[in-house]
């Protein structure tokens, strides 16, 4: 009898040959799930190997193939903090959410955060973390924008690649997600995202392409949605032709968490290049076996996917027999999150009241001052050991809060938490994954009058929460609620009458409306959802211990409807995902299909090209000091362009600045936005009077647009203008270079099946 081979890194072909068809099918289907099923989608949760992890692959002991473990979270490891019969705790660090991390514009810092996330992944016995989230901010109402980085693909690609490098440096893998065009949560499991090949290539795939080419992620996660008529997880053009043949991806593709699809044969997923079906159902493995035996599925596709799986498995800590500790250094990582989140905070307004000086007592308004939101809802949340609220953060810098107001809010938060437990709707499963936002309470004129006498200043925290499975509403979520508006107006009127400042902290993962109220306050700091050290991080910025250097990675519009995509975004926001589960609704735009008629004009590409007013432009962010840009230079060399600029701190305190390079193309055969971000770099901390020369490299290929008529990337010959500054609307320097034509033919893939009414200049 021939001895069975045991899997090694160098005998994958031998093991593959020894596997039965049933074993091969098993390896392509995950090990199951214990979680609530909603909207046809699932929150990953199982108790095998690591309690609370999202899922496992299947072990085949006779061939030495171990199970591997995958766990959620882009903002940190998502596992159960407590286990049955175990007195120990398994909390993980809550790191800054994606929008906060990206707003640092600091790839070195982001990579360091990735290393810390990767270390916790490793030490908690997990092989792959399900992140980063790399979808584009097509519209500010998307419920999952907080997990993603930007409306711009270059920011998305560079920040995503840095996170991936950091995580994978620890010997664990990532699953960059959701591939691709997961631009809304409403009807996310069935909506057909209809868009041009150009928008798909230039915007929605570009960040993933950069990450694949620069950081070689172990895995990608195929998205739930349909793209131009074909489900992403069964789309061979996407998962094989583009991802593997064009980009050279060598890892595995796993599905997002869903079972069998009625309209998508399992064999189509296998042939498309979707290697792993998660969380995994026995019927899927049975489908694969039956399809091969019936001749509907060529065994070569099964074997290719199995080979991909085995090549993944031999890289994992489980296969290597790593003895994980279950004791990562949470104290050290708390410092990482505190430092990184301060650098991602964006100062939107400051009339000179910040940094604060000689404040002893503050009147602290807003429910989220006392229940600070460290992260978002759903699979992207982290079960953290604590969250520092604004009361504690201020106390830690020697600022007290007025006692009566603090008592009112703290008692309300306790009441609201208890009431939520009593009233909890079982369909609202996502509220168990993260901190829900509680309604704001009424603050009377008389209450404010009492506080004015007790405090040196007022701080108001405006919170916003969002998450998996549902998009945001305009009223009360993008816009202020009546209670919030009344609170801001009453507080600002009375505190200003007494000559005392009013500061607003925005505790939100996403964009919100500001124009109706920003003139009433003295300073606005967008703190995002900055992780478990939130209150301390905000205090560091308020006091000037950390000089704010964050810049917006998405445009803040005056109104949500200013985005052209809002016309095609789902307008009935009442939980489409759960309606779908119950069989409600009818085929309408936004639910069964979404037309990307705005085409390439997403975010600043639209607002700057069509000269629309905005609240805050892409790339904007204030500092406690000032900077000057000088000596712009551009050099061309073969396939690349090098841009350099000198940045000088012309102010009175130390700080960091971001140089952003926008390129305007010569007029040619392809219509282009007025300019597009193509590179950025951040200075080190510069002392007053100190300068640094930043050098940035741009591949000529990255200047190309997608020419649909010829299925090619094309940068036409001519004079290109390189504009340099601190936001898309503050570009004081420019330098030009004449470039020869660049053209690269690719496959004609993923064309839309219906005509689109595309926006034109």
XYZ file of C-alpha atoms in Angstrom:
761
model
C 0.000 0.000 0.000
C 1.386 3.388 -0.978
C 1.963 5.762 1.932
C -0.199 8.869 1.829
C 1.787 12.057 1.193
C 1.642 14.777 3.828
C 1.436 18.347 2.645
C 4.686 20.294 2.441
C 5.540 23.491 0.630
C 7.414 21.485 -2.009
C 4.994 18.591 -2.707
C 1.752 20.328 -3.645
C 1.509 18.452 -6.959
C 1.908 15.114 -5.175
C -0.781 15.934 -2.608
C -3.120 17.219 -5.302
C -2.710 13.947 -7.207
C -3.512 11.951 -4.048
C -6.745 13.821 -3.292
C -10.129 12.357 -4.106
C -12.678 14.459 -5.962
C -14.694 14.709 -2.755
C -11.659 15.995 -0.839
C -10.931 18.557 -3.510
C -14.506 19.794 -3.348
C -14.319 19.979 0.451
C -11.214 22.151 0.304
C -13.014 24.651 -1.931
C -15.902 25.040 0.539
C -15.496 26.541 4.005
C -16.151 24.788 7.276
C -19.520 26.298 8.171
C -21.046 29.081 10.198
C -23.128 29.564 13.350
C -24.382 33.063 12.629
C -27.694 34.773 11.999
C -28.638 34.803 8.326
C -30.068 38.056 7.018
C -30.516 39.524 3.554
C -29.021 36.364 2.133
C -25.813 37.546 3.782
C -24.212 36.412 7.002
C -22.119 37.818 9.752
C -19.227 35.402 10.097
C -19.189 33.651 13.461
C -18.104 30.212 14.553
C -16.681 28.614 17.703
C -14.251 26.143 16.180
C -10.549 26.838 16.761
C -11.015 30.559 17.572
C -14.348 31.608 19.075
C -15.956 34.454 17.197
C -13.768 34.146 14.127
C -15.587 34.483 10.819
C -14.868 31.024 9.452
C -12.464 28.187 8.738
C -11.217 26.165 5.831
C -11.693 22.382 5.982
C -8.958 20.099 7.325
C -8.008 16.870 5.520
C -5.902 15.108 8.181
C -4.904 12.082 6.081
C -2.974 14.411 3.774
C -1.610 16.690 6.473
C -3.876 19.585 5.470
C -4.873 21.638 8.530
C -7.892 23.890 8.912
C -7.078 27.594 8.737
C -8.920 30.420 10.473
C -10.143 33.734 9.062
C -11.477 36.610 11.164
C -13.089 39.958 10.501
C -11.886 43.209 10.792
C -10.415 46.103 8.915
C -10.066 48.095 12.174
C -8.688 45.215 14.254
C -9.284 41.569 15.048
C -12.967 40.677 15.480
C -13.314 37.665 17.814
C -15.344 36.869 20.920
C -13.891 38.632 23.970
C -15.195 35.924 26.343
C -15.366 32.152 25.965
C -17.531 29.580 27.705
C -15.876 28.168 30.812
C -12.789 30.337 30.338
C -11.936 33.104 32.848
C -9.539 34.800 30.427
C -10.495 37.649 28.111
C -9.676 37.935 24.435
C -10.230 41.583 23.668
C -8.521 43.120 20.656
C -7.289 46.643 20.063
C -9.715 48.990 18.352
C -7.606 50.783 15.760
C -8.744 53.837 13.783
C -11.353 53.108 11.117
C -10.450 53.256 7.433
C -11.420 56.885 6.824
C -9.309 58.000 9.784
C -6.298 55.945 8.722
C -6.471 57.186 5.140
C -6.787 60.780 6.324
C -3.254 60.552 7.731
C -1.930 60.411 4.123
C 1.036 58.722 5.799
C 1.842 55.331 4.316
C 4.661 54.630 6.787
C 2.359 55.240 9.745
C -0.407 53.162 8.175
C 2.031 50.299 7.619
C 2.947 50.448 11.330
C -0.735 50.157 12.232
C -0.911 47.177 9.881
C 1.987 45.519 11.710
C 0.149 45.877 15.017
C -3.071 44.438 13.537
C -1.041 41.605 12.006
C 0.596 40.826 15.334
C -2.788 40.487 17.078
C -4.011 38.345 14.187
C -1.011 36.044 14.647
C -1.134 35.873 18.441
C -4.854 35.087 18.501
C -4.351 32.056 16.262
C -5.792 33.543 13.095
C -4.345 33.020 9.629
C -6.127 35.701 7.601
C -7.759 38.970 8.594
C -10.747 39.920 6.418
C -9.615 43.365 5.360
C -8.694 45.962 4.372
C -11.894 47.336 2.887
C -10.942 48.990 -0.397
C -14.180 50.028 -2.045
C -14.560 53.564 -3.316
C -16.634 56.289 -1.660
C -18.983 56.643 -4.611
C -21.592 58.406 -2.481
C -21.518 59.793 1.087
C -24.619 57.794 2.038
C -23.019 54.356 1.727
C -23.331 52.711 5.136
C -19.908 51.132 4.970
C -17.803 54.106 3.896
C -16.195 54.174 7.334
C -14.370 50.922 6.493
C -13.111 52.273 3.183
C -10.444 54.838 2.450
C -11.378 57.399 -0.142
C -13.308 58.594 -3.168
C -9.964 58.480 -5.001
C -8.360 55.257 -6.285
C -4.744 56.428 -5.813
C -5.308 57.131 -2.114
C -7.180 53.837 -1.817
C -4.410 51.905 -3.543
C -1.459 53.427 -1.680
C -3.071 53.316 1.770
C -4.437 49.822 1.149
C -1.060 48.534 -0.043
C 0.611 49.962 3.070
C -1.896 48.299 5.415
C -1.460 44.981 3.593
C 2.336 45.165 3.757
C 2.160 45.848 7.482
C -0.258 43.032 8.282
C 1.442 40.439 6.080
C 4.890 41.317 7.479
C 3.760 39.363 10.554
C 3.351 36.102 8.654
C -0.422 36.254 8.360
C -2.585 37.139 5.375
C -5.239 39.645 4.398
C -8.383 39.392 2.328
C -8.720 42.730 0.545
C -12.412 43.388 -0.045
C -15.020 43.679 -1.499
C -13.923 42.875 -5.055
C -15.556 44.799 -6.671
C -17.971 47.774 -6.933
C -19.618 47.112 -3.542
C -20.776 50.734 -3.524
C -23.960 50.429 -1.480
C -25.309 48.286 1.340
C -28.943 48.434 0.268
C -29.734 45.207 -1.601
C -26.028 44.460 -1.586
C -26.501 40.735 -2.304
C -28.440 41.199 -5.531
C -28.014 44.732 -6.875
C -26.592 44.979 -10.382
C -23.962 47.736 -10.409
C -24.067 48.953 -14.000
C -21.125 51.077 -15.095
C -18.840 51.797 -17.986
C -15.649 49.825 -18.528
C -13.760 53.083 -18.096
C -15.232 53.889 -14.672
C -14.735 50.274 -13.635
C -11.079 50.221 -14.673
C -10.041 53.758 -13.675
C -11.903 54.046 -10.380
C -13.397 50.895 -8.907
C -10.644 48.419 -9.812
C -7.634 50.755 -9.714
C -7.053 50.658 -5.953
C -7.257 46.863 -5.914
C -4.870 46.700 -8.866
C -2.312 48.865 -7.081
C -2.578 46.751 -3.933
C -2.188 43.491 -5.880
C 0.839 44.759 -7.786
C 2.523 46.456 -4.798
C 1.747 44.261 -1.802
C 0.660 40.803 -3.067
C -2.311 40.152 -0.753
C -2.735 36.484 0.165
C -6.432 36.635 -0.625
C -9.153 38.817 -2.112
C -12.832 38.625 -1.223
C -15.334 38.645 -4.071
C -18.271 40.934 -3.397
C -21.939 39.990 -3.066
C -23.181 42.208 -5.860
C -23.652 41.815 -9.592
C -21.463 43.853 -11.970
C -22.875 44.535 -15.437
C -25.144 41.515 -15.263
C -22.796 38.930 -13.709
C -22.308 38.132 -10.014
C -18.808 39.139 -8.916
C -18.142 35.719 -7.364
C -18.989 33.988 -10.640
C -17.378 36.527 -12.961
C -14.510 34.971 -14.927
C -13.653 38.284 -16.590
C -13.120 39.797 -13.141
C -11.527 36.931 -11.198
C -9.386 35.369 -13.901
C -8.994 37.590 -16.968
C -8.350 40.862 -15.132
C -7.165 39.764 -11.684
C -4.891 36.877 -12.626
C -4.065 37.224 -16.312
C -3.577 41.000 -16.378
C -2.504 41.825 -12.833
C -0.605 38.630 -12.019
C -2.470 37.838 -8.780
C -1.185 34.602 -7.201
C -3.369 34.297 -4.112
C -6.845 32.891 -3.532
C -10.253 34.467 -3.980
C -12.906 33.726 -1.364
C -16.553 34.704 -1.459
C -18.161 37.081 0.948
C -20.282 35.248 3.526
C -23.242 33.742 1.691
C -24.696 30.343 0.869
C -25.776 28.857 -2.427
C -27.240 31.335 -4.849
C -30.355 30.332 -6.752
C -29.234 32.241 -9.855
C -25.542 31.309 -9.753
C -24.492 27.676 -10.300
C -21.711 26.587 -7.957
C -19.676 25.319 -10.908
C -19.723 28.804 -12.443
C -17.989 30.150 -9.320
C -15.310 27.460 -9.523
C -14.660 28.040 -13.223
C -14.618 31.815 -12.732
C -11.679 31.500 -10.345
C -13.424 31.800 -6.980
C -11.295 29.362 -4.983
C -13.095 29.291 -1.641
C -16.813 29.525 -0.839
C -17.487 30.983 2.575
C -18.695 30.315 5.165
C -19.365 27.004 3.406
C -22.274 24.604 3.102
C -22.103 20.839 2.411
C -24.437 21.310 -0.561
C -21.809 23.422 -2.307
C -19.237 20.631 -2.112
C -21.871 18.204 -3.356
C -22.569 20.538 -6.290
C -18.904 20.537 -7.305
C -18.683 16.739 -7.256
C -21.926 16.354 -9.196
C -20.932 18.972 -11.786
C -17.600 17.246 -12.488
C -19.240 13.821 -12.781
C -21.931 15.193 -15.085
C -19.376 16.928 -17.306
C -20.641 20.448 -16.543
C -17.367 21.372 -14.820
C -13.929 20.524 -16.189
C -11.719 18.991 -13.486
C -8.877 21.319 -14.519
C -10.709 24.266 -12.901
C -11.169 22.321 -9.674
C -7.497 21.329 -9.670
C -6.343 24.893 -10.307
C -8.406 26.204 -7.399
C -7.240 23.391 -5.128
C -3.623 24.165 -6.039
C -4.251 27.826 -5.149
C -5.717 26.725 -1.815
C -2.755 24.472 -1.010
C -0.293 27.234 -1.889
C -2.207 29.484 0.507
C -2.331 26.885 3.281
C 1.425 26.216 3.335
C 2.024 29.924 4.082
C -0.238 30.020 7.135
C 0.771 30.016 10.819
C -1.493 26.974 11.373
C 0.411 24.972 8.798
C 3.736 26.126 10.214
C 2.638 25.064 13.692
C 3.047 28.519 15.187
C 2.413 28.476 18.942
C 0.242 31.537 19.343
C 0.129 33.149 22.783
C -3.422 34.577 22.961
C -1.665 37.484 24.698
C -0.725 40.252 22.258
C 0.671 43.437 23.793
C -2.579 45.408 24.019
C -0.941 48.244 25.973
C 1.663 48.837 23.286
C -0.994 48.676 20.583
C -3.161 51.179 22.461
C -0.322 53.647 22.019
C -0.170 52.832 18.307
C -3.864 53.558 17.886
C -3.652 56.750 19.956
C -0.797 58.159 17.892
C -2.159 57.120 14.503
C -5.659 58.418 15.141
C -4.437 61.901 16.068
C -2.651 62.113 12.727
C -5.845 61.192 10.883
C -8.035 63.795 12.581
C -8.941 66.716 10.338
C -9.258 70.259 11.635
C -12.066 71.758 9.571
C -12.345 75.149 11.264
C -10.363 77.165 13.806
C -10.817 80.841 14.601
C -7.839 80.760 16.937
C -9.432 79.011 19.912
C -7.354 75.879 19.333
C -5.120 74.638 20.714
C -6.856 75.267 24.015
C -4.985 77.211 26.680
C -5.759 77.573 30.378
C -9.119 75.832 30.231
C -10.095 74.423 33.597
C -13.752 73.484 33.180
C -15.734 72.615 30.076
C -19.457 72.184 29.523
C -19.550 68.961 27.531
C -22.632 68.638 25.323
C -23.809 65.803 23.103
C -24.578 62.174 23.913
C -21.481 60.952 22.113
C -19.246 62.979 24.397
C -20.211 60.396 27.002
C -20.573 57.370 24.730
C -17.753 58.007 22.283
C -17.918 55.855 19.144
C -14.625 54.055 18.601
C -15.700 52.285 15.401
C -18.597 51.318 13.163
C -21.201 48.562 13.252
C -21.211 45.066 11.783
C -18.317 42.832 10.860
C -16.002 45.849 10.777
C -16.287 46.443 14.520
C -13.825 45.258 17.167
C -14.643 43.923 20.641
C -12.450 46.336 22.563
C -11.438 46.267 26.245
C -12.520 49.882 26.754
C -13.320 53.134 24.978
C -11.982 56.413 26.345
C -14.816 58.947 26.216
C -14.487 62.716 26.159
C -14.984 63.042 29.921
C -12.014 60.787 30.621
C -9.921 62.233 27.817
C -10.384 65.775 29.140
C -9.803 64.664 32.719
C -6.497 63.133 31.652
C -5.292 66.575 30.503
C -6.516 68.307 33.639
C -9.816 69.670 32.296
C -12.933 68.898 34.307
C -16.500 68.781 33.028
C -19.396 70.584 34.674
C -21.037 68.221 37.176
C -24.751 68.712 36.477
C -24.485 68.343 32.691
C -22.202 65.336 33.094
C -24.721 63.703 35.435
C -27.600 64.332 33.007
C -25.831 62.733 30.060
C -24.242 59.833 31.923
C -27.614 58.879 33.416
C -29.213 59.096 29.975
C -26.564 56.841 28.417
C -27.155 54.215 31.135
C -30.901 54.410 30.512
C -30.504 54.220 26.726
C -28.270 51.143 26.947
C -30.735 49.346 29.195
C -33.684 50.307 26.991
C -31.886 49.053 23.884
C -31.550 45.607 25.467
C -35.243 45.533 26.306
C -36.381 46.759 22.892
C -33.844 44.957 20.717
C -35.224 43.780 17.393
C -33.669 40.386 16.541
C -33.477 41.451 12.899
C -31.132 44.257 13.923
C -28.305 41.790 14.530
C -25.655 44.302 13.584
C -26.322 46.316 16.770
C -24.647 43.493 18.689
C -21.527 44.165 16.640
C -20.294 47.546 17.838
C -21.723 50.583 19.595
C -25.100 51.847 18.409
C -25.701 55.583 18.459
C -28.307 56.809 20.921
C -30.699 59.634 20.088
C -29.681 63.129 21.120
C -31.585 64.615 24.047
C -33.235 68.008 24.314
C -31.043 70.665 25.946
C -33.136 73.602 27.118
C -32.214 77.279 27.090
C -32.310 77.236 30.881
C -29.906 74.284 31.049
C -27.445 76.072 28.744
C -27.740 79.252 30.822
C -26.781 77.261 33.909
C -23.753 75.788 32.150
C -22.421 79.104 30.820
C -21.765 80.255 34.363
C -19.979 77.028 35.299
C -17.644 76.574 32.306
C -14.792 78.294 30.466
C -15.869 76.854 27.114
C -18.364 74.516 25.505
C -17.450 71.353 23.632
C -20.184 69.651 21.590
C -19.735 66.159 20.181
C -21.864 65.269 17.172
C -21.885 61.513 16.589
C -22.825 59.461 13.564
C -22.970 55.676 13.342
C -23.276 53.388 10.337
C -22.577 49.827 9.418
C -23.007 46.722 7.410
C -26.344 45.952 5.798
C -27.900 49.389 5.521
C -27.144 52.768 3.996
C -27.468 56.158 5.629
C -30.434 58.478 5.408
C -30.126 62.117 4.422
C -32.449 63.376 7.152
C -31.015 62.919 10.612
C -27.897 61.052 9.500
C -26.193 63.112 6.817
C -28.051 66.226 8.038
C -28.406 67.342 11.647
C -31.433 66.311 13.655
C -33.608 69.044 15.097
C -32.282 68.316 18.581
C -28.691 68.656 17.394
C -29.369 71.905 15.569
C -31.202 73.373 18.554
C -28.341 72.308 20.846
C -25.649 73.917 18.662
C -27.608 77.141 18.227
C -28.566 77.499 21.898
C -25.092 76.690 23.157
C -23.325 78.970 20.677
C -25.707 81.888 21.263
C -25.308 81.883 25.015
C -21.606 80.989 25.250
C -20.675 83.599 22.643
C -22.760 86.202 24.459
C -20.573 85.479 27.477
C -17.386 85.661 25.369
C -16.694 81.952 25.677
C -15.725 79.641 22.794
C -17.662 76.728 21.329
C -15.810 73.741 19.856
C -17.465 70.899 17.914
C -16.044 67.378 17.704
C -17.391 65.213 14.868
C -17.367 61.562 15.974
C -18.338 59.931 12.695
C -16.861 57.526 10.187
C -18.427 59.356 7.265
C -19.149 62.754 5.783
C -21.946 64.897 7.196
C -23.542 68.267 6.535
C -21.826 71.283 8.129
C -22.771 74.430 6.208
C -26.008 75.108 8.089
C -24.219 75.398 11.441
C -20.469 75.843 11.044
C -20.629 79.646 11.232
C -22.143 79.356 14.705
C -19.090 77.680 16.259
C -15.424 78.591 16.687
C -13.707 75.330 15.824
C -14.612 71.984 14.240
C -12.430 68.904 14.607
C -13.367 65.801 12.629
C -12.139 63.029 14.918
C -13.756 60.257 12.831
C -14.131 57.025 14.826
C -10.570 56.895 16.068
C -10.442 53.627 17.999
C -10.481 52.741 21.675
C -8.258 55.662 22.764
C -10.635 58.177 21.157
C -11.048 60.607 24.054
C -7.313 60.717 24.690
C -6.572 61.194 21.000
C -8.998 64.109 20.738
C -7.494 65.672 23.860
C -4.011 65.379 22.346
C -5.160 67.431 19.345
C -7.209 69.948 21.336
C -4.224 70.774 23.522
C -1.690 70.874 20.708
C 0.242 67.891 22.023
C -0.457 66.601 18.517
C -0.694 69.212 15.756
C -3.525 68.160 13.426
C -2.215 67.103 10.025
C -5.074 65.009 8.674
C -6.517 65.788 5.248
C -9.894 64.781 3.852
C -9.826 61.824 1.483
C -13.349 62.592 0.329
C -15.172 65.785 -0.630
C -17.579 67.169 1.972
C -20.497 68.500 -0.096
C -22.894 71.233 0.928
C -25.798 68.789 0.473
C -25.879 65.046 -0.136
C -27.854 65.656 -3.317
C -24.945 67.667 -4.747
C -23.294 64.363 -5.641
C -24.573 63.282 -9.064
C -24.541 59.657 -7.854
C -27.252 60.459 -5.289
C -29.791 60.421 -8.148
C -28.980 56.741 -8.705
C -28.446 55.795 -5.083
C -31.219 53.905 -3.227
C -33.624 56.527 -1.923
C -35.853 54.382 0.320
C -33.381 53.657 3.063
C -35.619 51.482 5.221
C -33.427 48.423 5.431
C -33.617 47.054 1.908
C -31.445 44.153 2.980
C -34.061 42.925 5.410
C -36.942 43.628 3.055
C -35.200 41.355 0.606
C -35.034 38.569 3.153
C -38.775 38.851 3.722
C -39.580 39.000 0.023
C -40.811 42.571 -0.035
C -40.260 45.208 -2.652
C -40.295 45.343 -6.437
C -37.557 45.736 -9.046
C -36.672 49.415 -8.970
C -33.523 51.413 -9.492
C -31.374 51.379 -6.377
C -32.657 47.990 -5.287
C -32.219 45.599 -8.206
C -29.893 47.759 -10.255
C -27.919 50.969 -9.896
C -26.777 52.909 -12.956
C -23.459 54.706 -12.481
C -24.472 57.504 -14.819
C -21.961 59.855 -13.171
C -19.317 57.609 -14.797
C -15.803 58.758 -13.859
C -17.093 61.924 -12.191
C -16.999 60.711 -8.608
C -16.067 63.048 -5.762
C -13.663 65.866 -6.580
C -13.483 64.714 -10.195
C -17.062 65.964 -10.454
C -17.007 68.972 -8.130
C -13.753 70.426 -9.491
C -14.433 69.708 -13.170
C -17.955 71.144 -13.075
C -16.952 73.952 -10.671
C -19.491 73.164 -7.968
C -19.230 74.732 -4.530
C -18.396 72.371 -1.671
C -18.267 72.593 2.102
C -14.694 71.269 2.282
C -12.684 70.132 -0.751
C -10.863 66.868 -1.209
C -7.480 66.996 0.513
C -8.455 69.834 2.884
C -7.252 70.066 6.472
C -6.027 72.878 8.746
C -3.014 72.981 11.052
C -1.832 74.992 14.049
C 1.053 76.188 11.911
C 1.502 77.301 8.292
C 3.457 75.875 5.370
C 4.846 77.132 2.091
C 5.522 75.089 -1.047
C 8.397 75.957 -3.385
C 10.839 74.653 -5.995
C 8.547 72.279 -7.899
C 10.391 70.021 -10.322
C 9.367 67.270 -12.680
C 11.655 64.816 -14.482
C 10.743 62.096 -16.928
C 12.685 58.881 -17.201
C 11.490 56.048 -19.392
C 8.171 54.826 -18.056
C 8.219 57.040 -14.958
C 7.916 60.631 -13.811
C 9.531 62.068 -10.683
C 7.974 65.101 -9.008
C 9.679 66.966 -6.179
C 8.688 69.933 -4.053
C 10.123 71.681 -1.010
C 7.819 72.222 1.962
C 8.718 74.757 4.659
C 7.092 75.277 8.044
C 6.514 79.038 8.051
C 4.590 79.095 11.328
C 5.448 79.045 15.018
C 4.897 75.431 16.077
C 6.063 72.069 14.769
C 3.833 70.181 12.378
C 3.469 67.940 9.338
C 2.133 68.755 5.883
C 0.957 66.721 2.901
C 2.014 67.599 -0.628
C -0.576 66.531 -3.185
C 0.164 66.274 -6.912
C -2.730 66.689 -9.355
C -2.219 66.166 -13.064
C -4.092 67.876 -15.892
C -3.797 66.090 -19.219
C -3.519 67.787 -22.623
C -6.704 67.947 -24.653
C -7.025 64.745 -26.636
C -9.439 62.144 -27.883
C -10.569 61.080 -24.393
C -12.558 63.415 -22.170
C -10.767 63.864 -18.828
C -11.506 65.496 -15.470
C -9.937 68.912 -14.940
C -7.281 67.211 -12.816
C -6.661 63.969 -10.976
C -4.563 63.134 -7.935
C -1.594 61.045 -9.023
C 0.834 61.206 -6.079
C 1.215 62.479 -2.529
C 3.770 62.523 0.261
C 3.866 63.701 3.845
C 6.668 65.512 5.582
C 8.210 64.459 8.849
C 7.466 66.737 11.814
C 8.994 70.042 10.752
C 10.113 72.583 13.323
C 9.346 76.265 12.697
C 11.530 77.413 9.806
C 12.514 73.865 8.839
C 12.142 72.572 5.273
C 11.958 69.170 3.614
C 12.078 68.227 -0.038
C 9.557 65.526 -0.917
C 10.085 63.293 -3.939
C 7.212 61.358 -5.509
C 7.226 58.840 -8.340
C 4.423 58.399 -10.868
C 4.294 55.571 -13.364
C 3.471 56.805 -16.838
C 0.826 54.092 -16.871
C -0.937 55.832 -13.966
C -1.529 58.893 -16.155
C -3.469 56.779 -18.647
C -7.212 56.725 -19.115
C -9.092 53.655 -20.264
C -9.904 53.847 -23.950
C -12.960 51.636 -24.321
C -13.002 51.760 -28.113
C -9.647 49.993 -28.303
C -9.561 48.178 -24.924
C -6.383 49.942 -23.937
C -4.821 52.197 -21.361
C -3.905 55.404 -23.166
C -1.918 58.457 -22.103
C -1.820 60.685 -25.131
C 1.287 62.594 -26.126
C 1.471 66.238 -25.150
C 2.141 68.664 -22.341
C 0.994 67.512 -18.902
C 0.511 69.998 -16.094
C 1.560 68.917 -12.593
C -0.109 71.083 -9.936
C 1.071 70.825 -6.347
C -0.520 71.990 -3.109
C -2.462 71.090 0.005
C -5.909 70.265 -1.423
C -7.642 69.857 -4.771
C -8.573 73.554 -4.558
C -5.329 74.938 -3.126
C -2.637 74.248 -5.712
C -0.226 77.210 -5.756
C 2.545 75.559 -7.776
C 2.580 74.096 -11.226
C 5.169 72.619 -13.523
C 4.749 70.967 -16.894
C 6.379 68.173 -18.846
C 6.028 66.956 -22.407
C 5.336 63.235 -22.554
C 5.279 60.763 -25.376
C 2.271 58.512 -25.850
C 1.761 55.494 -23.616
C -0.568 52.699 -24.748
C -1.198 49.245 -23.268
C -3.724 46.839 -24.762
C -5.787 44.747 -22.342
C -8.766 42.413 -22.603
C -12.188 43.639 -23.591
C -13.828 42.568 -20.334
C -16.960 43.328 -18.319
C -18.744 45.615 -20.764
C -22.177 46.880 -19.635
C -25.168 45.049 -21.047
C -27.528 48.023 -20.908
C -27.013 51.535 -22.291
C -26.021 54.114 -19.674
C -26.837 57.816 -19.737
C -23.314 58.926 -18.872
C -22.534 62.404 -17.539
C -20.568 64.561 -20.000
C -18.737 67.858 -19.616
